[in-house]
JSON list of C-alpha atoms in Angstrom, two decimals:
[
{"chain": "O", "resi": 5, "resn": "UNK", "atom": "CA", "xyz": [-33.22, -5.75, -11.65]},
{"chain": "O", "resi": 6, "resn": "UNK", "atom": "CA", "xyz": [-32.34, -8.36, -13.90]},
{"chain": "O", "resi": 7, "resn": "UNK", "atom": "CA", "xyz": [-34.88, -11.14, -14.53]},
{"chain": "O", "resi": 8, "resn": "UNK", "atom": "CA", "xyz": [-34.14, -15.02, -15.38]},
{"chain": "O", "resi": 9, "resn": "UNK", "atom": "CA", "xyz": [-37.84, -14.89, -16.95]},
{"chain": "O", "resi": 10, "resn": "UNK", "atom": "CA", "xyz": [-38.13, -14.04, -20.65]},
{"chain": "O", "resi": 11, "resn": "UNK", "atom": "CA", "xyz": [-40.02, -10.89, -21.04]},
{"chain": "O", "resi": 12, "resn": "UNK", "atom": "CA", "xyz": [-41.87, -10.49, -23.97]},
{"chain": "O", "resi": 13, "resn": "UNK", "atom": "CA", "xyz": [-42.27, -6.42, -25.16]},
{"chain": "O", "resi": 14, "resn": "UNK", "atom": "CA", "xyz": [-45.67, -5.36, -27.22]},
{"chain": "O", "resi": 15, "resn": "UNK", "atom": "CA", "xyz": [-44.18, -2.75, -28.96]},
{"chain": "O", "resi": 16, "resn": "UNK", "atom": "CA", "xyz": [-47.70, -1.15, -30.31]},
{"chain": "O", "resi": 17, "resn": "UNK", "atom": "CA", "xyz": [-49.06, -1.76, -26.94]},
{"chain": "O", "resi": 18, "resn": "UNK", "atom": "CA", "xyz": [-46.06, -0.13, -24.95]},
{"chain": "O", "resi": 19, "resn": "UNK", "atom": "CA", "xyz": [-46.31, -2.76, -22.49]},
{"chain": "O", "resi": 20, "resn": "UNK", "atom": "CA", "xyz": [-43.83, -5.42, -21.10]},
{"chain": "O", "resi": 21, "resn": "UNK", "atom": "CA", "xyz": [-44.82, -9.21, -19.90]},
{"chain": "O", "resi": 22, "resn": "UNK", "atom": "CA", "xyz": [-43.14, -11.23, -17.64]},
{"chain": "O", "resi": 23, "resn": "UNK", "atom": "CA", "xyz": [-43.31, -14.76, -18.80]},
{"chain": "O", "resi": 24, "resn": "UNK", "atom": "CA", "xyz": [-41.79, -18.26, -17.60]},
{"chain": "O", "resi": 25, "resn": "UNK", "atom": "CA", "xyz": [-39.68, -19.97, -19.71]},
{"chain": "O", "resi": 26, "resn": "UNK", "atom": "CA", "xyz": [-41.86, -21.91, -22.47]},
{"chain": "O", "resi": 27, "resn": "UNK", "atom": "CA", "xyz": [-44.73, -19.91, -22.55]},
{"chain": "O", "resi": 28, "resn": "UNK", "atom": "CA", "xyz": [-47.35, -19.80, -24.94]},
{"chain": "O", "resi": 29, "resn": "UNK", "atom": "CA", "xyz": [-47.15, -16.09, -26.24]},
{"chain": "O", "resi": 30, "resn": "UNK", "atom": "CA", "xyz": [-51.08, -16.33, -27.09]},
{"chain": "O", "resi": 31, "resn": "UNK", "atom": "CA", "xyz": [-51.81, -16.92, -23.58]},
{"chain": "O", "resi": 32, "resn": "UNK", "atom": "CA", "xyz": [-49.16, -14.47, -22.36]},
{"chain": "O", "resi": 33, "resn": "UNK", "atom": "CA", "xyz": [-50.87, -11.69, -24.06]},
{"chain": "O", "resi": 34, "resn": "UNK", "atom": "CA", "xyz": [-54.27, -12.52, -23.46]},
{"chain": "O", "resi": 35, "resn": "UNK", "atom": "CA", "xyz": [-53.59, -13.11, -19.73]},
{"chain": "O", "resi": 36, "resn": "UNK", "atom": "CA", "xyz": [-51.96, -9.24, -19.91]},
{"chain": "O", "resi": 37, "resn": "UNK", "atom": "CA", "xyz": [-54.94, -7.42, -21.50]},
{"chain": "O", "resi": 38, "resn": "UNK", "atom": "CA", "xyz": [-52.75, -7.14, -25.23]},
{"chain": "O", "resi": 39, "resn": "UNK", "atom": "CA", "xyz": [-55.67, -7.43, -28.08]},
{"chain": "O", "resi": 40, "resn": "UNK", "atom": "CA", "xyz": [-54.10, -9.87, -30.90]},
{"chain": "O", "resi": 41, "resn": "UNK", "atom": "CA", "xyz": [-57.17, -9.74, -32.91]},
{"chain": "O", "resi": 42, "resn": "UNK", "atom": "CA", "xyz": [-58.61, -7.46, -35.38]},
{"chain": "O", "resi": 43, "resn": "UNK", "atom": "CA", "xyz": [-62.49, -7.27, -35.44]},
{"chain": "O", "resi": 44, "resn": "UNK", "atom": "CA", "xyz": [-62.82, -10.53, -37.53]},
{"chain": "O", "resi": 45, "resn": "UNK", "atom": "CA", "xyz": [-60.21, -12.37, -35.68]},
{"chain": "O", "resi": 46, "resn": "UNK", "atom": "CA", "xyz": [-62.41, -11.47, -32.28]},
{"chain": "O", "resi": 47, "resn": "UNK", "atom": "CA", "xyz": [-65.07, -13.24, -34.14]},
{"chain": "O", "resi": 48, "resn": "UNK", "atom": "CA", "xyz": [-63.70, -16.12, -35.70]},
{"chain": "O", "resi": 49, "resn": "UNK", "atom": "CA", "xyz": [-60.98, -17.34, -34.27]},
{"chain": "O", "resi": 50, "resn": "UNK", "atom": "CA", "xyz": [-60.22, -20.85, -33.09]},
{"chain": "O", "resi": 51, "resn": "UNK", "atom": "CA", "xyz": [-59.11, -20.52, -29.31]},
{"chain": "O", "resi": 52, "resn": "UNK", "atom": "CA", "xyz": [-55.52, -21.00, -29.88]},
{"chain": "O", "resi": 53, "resn": "UNK", "atom": "CA", "xyz": [-55.30, -23.98, -32.12]},
{"chain": "O", "resi": 54, "resn": "UNK", "atom": "CA", "xyz": [-53.54, -22.90, -35.33]},
{"chain": "O", "resi": 55, "resn": "UNK", "atom": "CA", "xyz": [-56.66, -23.23, -37.27]},
{"chain": "O", "resi": 56, "resn": "UNK", "atom": "CA", "xyz": [-57.35, -19.76, -38.21]},
{"chain": "O", "resi": 57, "resn": "UNK", "atom": "CA", "xyz": [-54.46, -17.85, -38.24]},
{"chain": "O", "resi": 58, "resn": "UNK", "atom": "CA", "xyz": [-55.83, -14.60, -36.68]},
{"chain": "O", "resi": 59, "resn": "UNK", "atom": "CA", "xyz": [-53.52, -14.74, -34.29]},
{"chain": "O", "resi": 60, "resn": "UNK", "atom": "CA", "xyz": [-50.41, -13.08, -36.39]},
{"chain": "O", "resi": 61, "resn": "UNK", "atom": "CA", "xyz": [-47.80, -11.45, -34.57]},
{"chain": "O", "resi": 62, "resn": "UNK", "atom": "CA", "xyz": [-44.59, -9.61, -36.27]},
{"chain": "O", "resi": 63, "resn": "UNK", "atom": "CA", "xyz": [-41.36, -10.12, -34.37]},
{"chain": "O", "resi": 64, "resn": "UNK", "atom": "CA", "xyz": [-38.79, -7.24, -34.52]},
{"chain": "O", "resi": 65, "resn": "UNK", "atom": "CA", "xyz": [-36.24, -8.48, -31.79]},
{"chain": "O", "resi": 66, "resn": "UNK", "atom": "CA", "xyz": [-35.46, -12.05, -30.28]},
{"chain": "O", "resi": 67, "resn": "UNK", "atom": "CA", "xyz": [-36.71, -14.42, -33.20]},
{"chain": "O", "resi": 68, "resn": "UNK", "atom": "CA", "xyz": [-33.93, -16.85, -31.81]},
{"chain": "O", "resi": 69, "resn": "UNK", "atom": "CA", "xyz": [-35.65, -16.95, -28.24]},
{"chain": "O", "resi": 70, "resn": "UNK", "atom": "CA", "xyz": [-38.83, -18.44, -29.79]},
{"chain": "O", "resi": 71, "resn": "UNK", "atom": "CA", "xyz": [-39.62, -22.36, -30.66]},
{"chain": "O", "resi": 72, "resn": "UNK", "atom": "CA", "xyz": [-39.11, -23.08, -34.50]},
{"chain": "O", "resi": 73, "resn": "UNK", "atom": "CA", "xyz": [-42.15, -22.79, -36.75]},
{"chain": "O", "resi": 74, "resn": "UNK", "atom": "CA", "xyz": [-44.27, -25.75, -36.46]},
{"chain": "O", "resi": 75, "resn": "UNK", "atom": "CA", "xyz": [-45.87, -27.15, -39.49]},
{"chain": "O", "resi": 76, "resn": "UNK", "atom": "CA", "xyz": [-49.48, -25.35, -38.66]},
{"chain": "O", "resi": 77, "resn": "UNK", "atom": "CA", "xyz": [-47.63, -22.18, -39.07]},
{"chain": "O", "resi": 78, "resn": "UNK", "atom": "CA", "xyz": [-45.63, -23.14, -42.42]},
{"chain": "O", "resi": 79, "resn": "UNK", "atom": "CA", "xyz": [-48.83, -23.73, -43.75]},
{"chain": "O", "resi": 80, "resn": "UNK", "atom": "CA", "xyz": [-50.91, -20.85, -42.94]},
{"chain": "O", "resi": 81, "resn": "UNK", "atom": "CA", "xyz": [-47.97, -18.41, -43.19]},
{"chain": "O", "resi": 82, "resn": "UNK", "atom": "CA", "xyz": [-46.73, -19.54, -46.28]},
{"chain": "O", "resi": 83, "resn": "UNK", "atom": "CA", "xyz": [-47.54, -15.79, -48.07]},
{"chain": "O", "resi": 84, "resn": "UNK", "atom": "CA", "xyz": [-46.19, -14.15, -45.05]},
{"chain": "O", "resi": 85, "resn": "UNK", "atom": "CA", "xyz": [-42.67, -12.78, -44.22]},
{"chain": "O", "resi": 86, "resn": "UNK", "atom": "CA", "xyz": [-40.37, -15.03, -41.95]},
{"chain": "O", "resi": 87, "resn": "UNK", "atom": "CA", "xyz": [-40.78, -13.10, -39.14]},
{"chain": "O", "resi": 88, "resn": "UNK", "atom": "CA", "xyz": [-44.24, -13.24, -38.76]},
{"chain": "O", "resi": 89, "resn": "UNK", "atom": "CA", "xyz": [-45.92, -15.78, -36.22]},
{"chain": "O", "resi": 90, "resn": "UNK", "atom": "CA", "xyz": [-48.92, -17.20, -34.87]},
{"chain": "O", "resi": 91, "resn": "UNK", "atom": "CA", "xyz": [-48.93, -16.53, -30.95]},
{"chain": "O", "resi": 92, "resn": "UNK", "atom": "CA", "xyz": [-50.73, -19.57, -30.20]},
{"chain": "O", "resi": 93, "resn": "UNK", "atom": "CA", "xyz": [-48.11, -21.55, -31.95]},
{"chain": "O", "resi": 94, "resn": "UNK", "atom": "CA", "xyz": [-44.99, -19.87, -30.49]},
{"chain": "O", "resi": 95, "resn": "UNK", "atom": "CA", "xyz": [-43.26, -20.68, -27.11]},
{"chain": "O", "resi": 96, "resn": "UNK", "atom": "CA", "xyz": [-40.90, -18.05, -25.47]},
{"chain": "O", "resi": 97, "resn": "UNK", "atom": "CA", "xyz": [-37.95, -19.00, -24.37]},
{"chain": "O", "resi": 98, "resn": "UNK", "atom": "CA", "xyz": [-36.16, -15.79, -24.12]},
{"chain": "O", "resi": 99, "resn": "UNK", "atom": "CA", "xyz": [-36.66, -11.80, -24.66]},
{"chain": "O", "resi": 100, "resn": "UNK", "atom": "CA", "xyz": [-38.66, -10.81, -27.52]},
{"chain": "O", "resi": 101, "resn": "UNK", "atom": "CA", "xyz": [-40.24, -7.85, -29.00]},
{"chain": "O", "resi": 102, "resn": "UNK", "atom": "CA", "xyz": [-43.46, -8.38, -31.29]},
{"chain": "O", "resi": 103, "resn": "UNK", "atom": "CA", "xyz": [-45.93, -6.11, -33.08]},
{"chain": "O", "resi": 104, "resn": "UNK", "atom": "CA", "xyz": [-49.75, -7.16, -32.69]},
{"chain": "O", "resi": 105, "resn": "UNK", "atom": "CA", "xyz": [-51.77, -6.99, -35.68]},
{"chain": "O", "resi": 106, "resn": "UNK", "atom": "CA", "xyz": [-48.81, -5.97, -38.27]},
{"chain": "O", "resi": 107, "resn": "UNK", "atom": "CA", "xyz": [-49.76, -4.92, -41.78]},
{"chain": "O", "resi": 108, "resn": "UNK", "atom": "CA", "xyz": [-47.89, -5.39, -44.77]},
{"chain": "O", "resi": 109, "resn": "UNK", "atom": "CA", "xyz": [-45.04, -2.65, -45.07]},
{"chain": "O", "resi": 110, "resn": "UNK", "atom": "CA", "xyz": [-45.93, -0.85, -41.67]},
{"chain": "O", "resi": 111, "resn": "UNK", "atom": "CA", "xyz": [-43.14, 0.30, -39.60]},
{"chain": "O", "resi": 112, "resn": "UNK", "atom": "CA", "xyz": [-43.73, 0.41, -35.95]},
{"chain": "O", "resi": 113, "resn": "UNK", "atom": "CA", "xyz": [-41.05, 2.44, -34.43]},
{"chain": "O", "resi": 114, "resn": "UNK", "atom": "CA", "xyz": [-40.43, 1.94, -30.52]},
{"chain": "O", "resi": 115, "resn": "UNK", "atom": "CA", "xyz": [-38.17, 3.29, -27.29]},
{"chain": "O", "resi": 116, "resn": "UNK", "atom": "CA", "xyz": [-37.05, 0.63, -25.23]},
{"chain": "O", "resi": 117, "resn": "UNK", "atom": "CA", "xyz": [-37.61, 2.86, -22.01]},
{"chain": "O", "resi": 118, "resn": "UNK", "atom": "CA", "xyz": [-41.49, 3.91, -22.76]},
{"chain": "O", "resi": 119, "resn": "UNK", "atom": "CA", "xyz": [-42.80, 0.21, -21.82]},
{"chain": "O", "resi": 120, "resn": "UNK", "atom": "CA", "xyz": [-45.00, -0.55, -18.80]},
{"chain": "O", "resi": 121, "resn": "UNK", "atom": "CA", "xyz": [-44.21, -3.79, -17.25]},
{"chain": "O", "resi": 122, "resn": "UNK", "atom": "CA", "xyz": [-47.03, -5.82, -16.49]},
{"chain": "O", "resi": 123, "resn": "UNK", "atom": "CA", "xyz": [-46.02, -8.65, -14.39]},
{"chain": "O", "resi": 124, "resn": "UNK", "atom": "CA", "xyz": [-48.52, -7.49, -11.52]},
{"chain": "O", "resi": 125, "resn": "UNK", "atom": "CA", "xyz": [-51.49, -5.02, -11.46]},
{"chain": "O", "resi": 126, "resn": "UNK", "atom": "CA", "xyz": [-50.88, -2.03, -10.47]},
{"chain": "O", "resi": 127, "resn": "UNK", "atom": "CA", "xyz": [-53.05, -1.49, -6.85]},
{"chain": "O", "resi": 128, "resn": "UNK", "atom": "CA", "xyz": [-54.62, 1.55, -7.90]},
{"chain": "O", "resi": 129, "resn": "UNK", "atom": "CA", "xyz": [-55.23, 0.51, -11.65]},
{"chain": "O", "resi": 130, "resn": "UNK", "atom": "CA", "xyz": [-58.92, -0.25, -11.12]},
{"chain": "O", "resi": 131, "resn": "UNK", "atom": "CA", "xyz": [-61.33, -0.44, -8.40]},
{"chain": "O", "resi": 132, "resn": "UNK", "atom": "CA", "xyz": [-60.53, -3.93, -6.18]},
{"chain": "O", "resi": 133, "resn": "UNK", "atom": "CA", "xyz": [-63.40, -6.38, -6.66]},
{"chain": "O", "resi": 134, "resn": "UNK", "atom": "CA", "xyz": [-64.30, -5.64, -3.28]},
{"chain": "O", "resi": 135, "resn": "UNK", "atom": "CA", "xyz": [-65.19, -2.39, -3.42]},
{"chain": "O", "resi": 136, "resn": "UNK", "atom": "CA", "xyz": [-66.99, -2.96, -7.04]},
{"chain": "O", "resi": 137, "resn": "UNK", "atom": "CA", "xyz": [-69.31, -5.79, -5.12]},
{"chain": "O", "resi": 138, "resn": "UNK", "atom": "CA", "xyz": [-70.10, -3.96, -2.19]},
{"chain": "O", "resi": 139, "resn": "UNK", "atom": "CA", "xyz": [-71.14, -0.83, -4.54]},
{"chain": "O", "resi": 140, "resn": "UNK", "atom": "CA", "xyz": [-73.28, -3.25, -6.63]},
{"chain": "O", "resi": 141, "resn": "UNK", "atom": "CA", "xyz": [-74.77, -4.79, -3.37]},
{"chain": "O", "resi": 142, "resn": "UNK", "atom": "CA", "xyz": [-75.84, -0.99, -1.84]},
{"chain": "O", "resi": 143, "resn": "UNK", "atom": "CA", "xyz": [-77.37, -0.21, -5.23]},
{"chain": "O", "resi": 144, "resn": "UNK", "atom": "CA", "xyz": [-79.60, -3.56, -4.81]},
{"chain": "O", "resi": 145, "resn": "UNK", "atom": "CA", "xyz": [-80.17, -3.15, -1.29]},
{"chain": "O", "resi": 146, "resn": "UNK", "atom": "CA", "xyz": [-81.89, 0.41, -2.08]},
{"chain": "O", "resi": 147, "resn": "UNK", "atom": "CA", "xyz": [-84.15, -1.21, -4.83]},
{"chain": "O", "resi": 148, "resn": "UNK", "atom": "CA", "xyz": [-87.60, -1.42, -3.87]},
{"chain": "O", "resi": 149, "resn": "UNK", "atom": "CA", "xyz": [-89.41, -4.63, -4.92]},
{"chain": "O", "resi": 150, "resn": "UNK", "atom": "CA", "xyz": [-93.03, -3.62, -6.76]},
{"chain": "O", "resi": 151, "resn": "UNK", "atom": "CA", "xyz": [-95.87, -5.83, -7.40]},
{"chain": "O", "resi": 152, "resn": "UNK", "atom": "CA", "xyz": [-96.51, -6.65, -10.89]},
{"chain": "O", "resi": 153, "resn": "UNK", "atom": "CA", "xyz": [-99.39, -8.15, -12.89]},
{"chain": "O", "resi": 154, "resn": "UNK", "atom": "CA", "xyz": [-99.19, -9.11, -16.11]},
{"chain": "O", "resi": 155, "resn": "UNK", "atom": "CA", "xyz": [-102.00, -8.42, -18.31]},
{"chain": "O", "resi": 156, "resn": "UNK", "atom": "CA", "xyz": [-104.07, -10.60, -20.82]},
{"chain": "O", "resi": 157, "resn": "UNK", "atom": "CA", "xyz": [-103.95, -9.05, -24.41]},
{"chain": "O", "resi": 158, "resn": "UNK", "atom": "CA", "xyz": [-107.23, -10.03, -25.45]},
{"chain": "O", "resi": 159, "resn": "UNK", "atom": "CA", "xyz": [-109.43, -9.42, -22.13]},
{"chain": "O", "resi": 160, "resn": "UNK", "atom": "CA", "xyz": [-107.28, -6.61, -20.28]},
{"chain": "O", "resi": 161, "resn": "UNK", "atom": "CA", "xyz": [-107.73, -8.60, -17.29]},
{"chain": "O", "resi": 162, "resn": "UNK", "atom": "CA", "xyz": [-104.40, -8.10, -15.21]},
{"chain": "O", "resi": 163, "resn": "UNK", "atom": "CA", "xyz": [-103.21, -11.53, -13.41]},
{"chain": "O", "resi": 164, "resn": "UNK", "atom": "CA", "xyz": [-103.99, -10.64, -9.81]},
{"chain": "O", "resi": 165, "resn": "UNK", "atom": "CA", "xyz": [-101.87, -14.02, -8.69]},
{"chain": "O", "resi": 166, "resn": "UNK", "atom": "CA", "xyz": [-100.03, -13.33, -5.56]},
{"chain": "O", "resi": 167, "resn": "UNK", "atom": "CA", "xyz": [-95.92, -13.70, -5.11]},
{"chain": "O", "resi": 168, "resn": "UNK", "atom": "CA", "xyz": [-94.90, -11.90, -8.04]},
{"chain": "O", "resi": 169, "resn": "UNK", "atom": "CA", "xyz": [-92.63, -9.27, -7.34]},
{"chain": "O", "resi": 170, "resn": "UNK", "atom": "CA", "xyz": [-90.17, -7.56, -9.56]},
{"chain": "O", "resi": 171, "resn": "UNK", "atom": "CA", "xyz": [-87.26, -5.56, -8.75]},
{"chain": "O", "resi": 172, "resn": "UNK", "atom": "CA", "xyz": [-86.47, -1.70, -9.91]}
]
């Protein structure tokens, strides 16, 4: 089946994502559970405004199908290879293959036929929200309220005010 929409192949993750023409690379990655950030990037990223430089990807194939580097990228990536991009500044207009969290000198090999397409979530991958909620509700329903009093640390007297309940 041939799709009119661009596909983004995330090589390390062995995952392929279908994106609308002009889709933001960072948004599509995060939307599909692709981890773009190193530990520090998770703590310090700017939320996609091109200010931190932590969402770097290496474009392995399809660079011609991406928007040109922005002035922000030119500044942030001036000491990086030409095929490095900031995912937050990159728009996808055709098929592309990228490596997330690239390391200088690292060579990532991949096979084209091992990609898992994630345009829609598989039904059996995780319990549905409805089944998770029903199990949480049953756990809460089985909990019994117990009365609790707080004690005054100086006098040792328990607060016997009615209406304080605690669920265990």
